[in-house]
Amino acid sequence: MKFLKIDMATQTITTEDVPAEYAGLGGRGLTSIMINKEVPATCNPLGPENKLIIAPGYLSGTILVNSCRLSIGAKSPLTGGIKESNVGGTVAADIAHLGITAIIVEGKPSNSEAAYLLKIDADGNAALLDGSAYKGLRTYELVRQLKEAYGEKNSITCIGPAGEFLLTGASIQTTDADGRPCRAAGRGGLGAVMGSKGLKAVIVDRGGKATDALADADVFKASAKLYAKAVRDDDFTPALAELGSAVLVAPINAVGAFPTRNAREGQFEGVEKITGETMAEVIKKRGGKNAHMGCAQCIIRCSNEYVDEKGDYVTSSLEYETIWSMGGMLGNDDLDSIAKLDFLCDDIGLDTMGTGVAVAVAMDAGYKSFGDAQAAIDMVEEVAAGTEMGKLIGNGPGAVGKHFKHDRVPVMKNQSMAAYDPRAIQGMAVTYATTPMGGDHTAGWVVADNLEDFGGTLDRFSAEGQVENSRKSQLHMAAVDTVGICDFAQSGFGAGLDNVCKMVAAKLGKAFSEDDWAALGVRILKAEREFNRNAGFTNKDDRLPKMFYEEPLPPHNKVVVISDEEMDKTFDF
Amino acid sequence: MEIRVRLYGTLGAGLAAHDPIKGLRLHLPEGSDVGDVIERLEIPRKKVGIISVDGSLAKDDSPLQNGNFVRLYRPIFGG
Ligand code: SF4
């Protein structure tokens, strides 16, 4: 249980025991509470006062399945507010196996051209190495060279050219179970924060043997077993293995909530060519991989390896949100180009969602035509080339809209929406508008609750009950993101929330009840909202862009009906 | 009457007649509804989420006509 503090101004590394006030925290709970306390809310996100905090979930590194989420937090250069973006792969478990609770990157080198590598060995010893030879490299080539230099047995978390250019759409990429830098902490421009600190990559040895001891290993084991059984028994688990998150494409389109052509329509006529079912068939036929394990200790395997007609690797993992942002949102029904765009974003180090929406806004403004996949590929390549257009795309939809003086920009707090149109699922309007993270579906995914056919009890076109439901979901997710459980493995909560609380208690060494779980969610949201308020956010920022209130979305022709007063009740604390 | 059915997600798994892309064709007596399709295919009702007929959302008791295209989706979860 220690913090590794990296001062980039002096290139010194110190280790300290985790102070009592952060006990029992990991993941988002730790990053958000620490940022609110230690980062001046009004600071320049790319300046020396910002901190990049890298924290495995509280349960990462234990035997629990699907517990390998890494939270990365900072003040976001994209939203200007607090940010936590989490990612899978293997690194969270590896950091936890070294007994490290968080890596805190502070300050900034005086030489803005400097590039460093942070290398942590199997004994937890950390060193900053000169990384200037790796400057400018895209992530796949970077990882190849770093593995050659430092060995295969490392998890690598890094930025590409977009992060080095300090673009606000830049992601932080990390290696998956096969060692490819294809998993992204995509949201909020955290790659630019890492770039501003002169940190090109963090290399973590995969052989740590200093995992925090559990207070009660037997209780933990029993609960972890129950959790895994609930995941295995869940109906949705085989669907995720077969089709990945892309299983959502067809049904979300069917209910008219699949934002198409920069959210002008809620259904895409070309959808059959880009559904999860089609993708899985194409992958199978060409000899790629479905049911691919992307992250350590995963028993769901929602990942895939998409290959071209010759059977050569294109990208991993093609997911629902990217199929939407680079597909439906662009009016693009060519799956091969979507896969290529997914790869390019990972390689250049860009958020696939924000980047797709940025391209969509450019197309909507008339810069290129919807459906022009080659134009989309060219625009993304321009980011790496550093052209003016590339800078706009790399800075996200807000920057593109401003440039073209185009006001159909589907962002909340300047971060793009996700693949559920809030006009067709009103609950998502509340989540998008009120989460301190900006447009973010994972902050409170209330899609199924809004669809009767999926067992939901809310009327998706009505405001009734939406605020309470989104609040409940957002508070719960803040706690989920703290323990580090993968979103898709939430089926494990089928064994009971108390079962998860037992695992927290068994690590913590003191009681942790369902009330404590709820209180944890409140504590995190309070900290995040306090930070945003101090940064200058008001309730006016908890709103959607005009288009969602004024333009009816076909085929149901509805607009968002949640009033401002209702939005403001979401967090009445 | 003859209708076309397509099953999404894992609904079609184990159903040899179902092509994952093209679906399958079913002959049904006149007056059949969507519920009859689900029954005929022996899919446990709780495994079916959204239903659409010719692209519009439908329910179990939605009546069918010759040439309809019925799509069945499984419940979803996730983010
Ligand atoms: S379900 Fe997918 S995202 Fe979650 S741990 Fe497994 S491979 Fe990773």
mmCIF file of C-alpha atoms in Angstrom, chain A residues 235-236 238-239 242-243 248 250-252 254-255 272 277-278 281 441 445 448 452-454 460 487-488 490-491, chain B residues 6-10 13 20-21 46-52 55 57-59 71 73-79:
data_model
loop_
_atom_site.group_PDB
_atom_site.id
_atom_site.type_symbol
_atom_site.label_atom_id
_atom_site.label_comp_id
_atom_site.label_asym_id
_atom_site.label_seq_id
_atom_site.Cartn_x
_atom_site.Cartn_y
_atom_site.Cartn_z
ATOM 1 C CA ASP A 235 -27.433 -14.995 -19.973
ATOM 2 C CA PHE A 236 -25.586 -12.084 -21.454
ATOM 3 C CA PRO A 238 -22.183 -15.858 -24.032
ATOM 4 C CA ALA A 239 -23.563 -13.044 -26.211
ATOM 5 C CA GLU A 242 -19.783 -14.249 -29.432
ATOM 6 C CA LEU A 243 -20.380 -10.675 -30.575
ATOM 7 C CA LEU A 248 -25.848 -3.712 -29.054
ATOM 8 C CA ALA A 250 -28.899 -4.094 -33.897
ATOM 9 C CA PRO A 251 -31.213 -3.621 -30.895
ATOM 10 C CA ILE A 252 -30.268 0.008 -30.222
ATOM 11 C CA ALA A 254 -34.146 -1.142 -33.742
ATOM 12 C CA VAL A 255 -35.429 1.119 -30.980
ATOM 13 C CA GLU A 272 -27.110 -4.633 -41.211
ATOM 14 C CA GLU A 277 -23.695 -10.373 -35.972
ATOM 15 C CA THR A 278 -22.182 -9.292 -39.292
ATOM 16 C CA GLU A 281 -19.375 -13.613 -39.241
ATOM 17 C CA HIS A 441 -22.404 6.650 -21.140
ATOM 18 C CA TRP A 445 -25.855 3.437 -18.208
ATOM 19 C CA ALA A 448 -31.999 -1.205 -20.247
ATOM 20 C CA GLU A 452 -39.577 -2.249 -21.398
ATOM 21 C CA ASP A 453 -38.553 -5.091 -23.673
ATOM 22 C CA PHE A 454 -35.331 -5.413 -21.719
ATOM 23 C CA ARG A 460 -38.136 6.066 -22.392
ATOM 24 C CA ASP A 487 -18.597 -2.855 -16.720
ATOM 25 C CA PHE A 488 -19.541 -6.025 -18.573
ATOM 26 C CA GLN A 490 -21.521 -6.336 -13.469
ATOM 27 C CA SER A 491 -23.594 -9.461 -13.886
ATOM 28 C CA ARG B 6 -34.022 -13.126 -38.009
ATOM 29 C CA LEU B 7 -32.587 -13.806 -34.596
ATOM 30 C CA TYR B 8 -29.964 -11.514 -33.106
ATOM 31 C CA GLY B 9 -27.390 -11.988 -30.400
ATOM 32 C CA THR B 10 -27.263 -15.593 -29.266
ATOM 33 C CA ALA B 13 -27.414 -20.390 -31.623
ATOM 34 C CA PRO B 20 -26.790 -15.763 -38.894
ATOM 35 C CA ILE B 21 -27.124 -13.160 -41.649
ATOM 36 C CA LYS B 46 -37.578 -14.503 -21.284
ATOM 37 C CA LYS B 47 -34.674 -14.683 -23.708
ATOM 38 C CA VAL B 48 -36.410 -12.374 -26.174
ATOM 39 C CA GLY B 49 -36.069 -8.623 -25.634
ATOM 40 C CA ILE B 50 -37.015 -6.297 -28.460
ATOM 41 C CA ILE B 51 -39.232 -7.471 -31.308
ATOM 42 C CA SER B 52 -39.724 -5.708 -34.620
ATOM 43 C CA GLY B 55 -38.673 -2.460 -38.941
ATOM 44 C CA LEU B 57 -41.377 -2.212 -32.872
ATOM 45 C CA ALA B 58 -43.885 -4.965 -32.084
ATOM 46 C CA LYS B 59 -45.243 -7.093 -29.223
ATOM 47 C CA ARG B 71 -36.641 -9.609 -35.954
ATOM 48 C CA TYR B 73 -33.331 -9.319 -30.235
ATOM 49 C CA ARG B 74 -32.077 -10.616 -26.951
ATOM 50 C CA PRO B 75 -32.051 -8.490 -23.793
ATOM 51 C CA ILE B 76 -29.025 -6.270 -23.349
ATOM 52 C CA PHE B 77 -26.807 -5.221 -20.551
ATOM 53 C CA GLY B 78 -23.618 -3.284 -20.334
ATOM 54 C CA GLY B 79 -22.175 0.018 -21.455
#
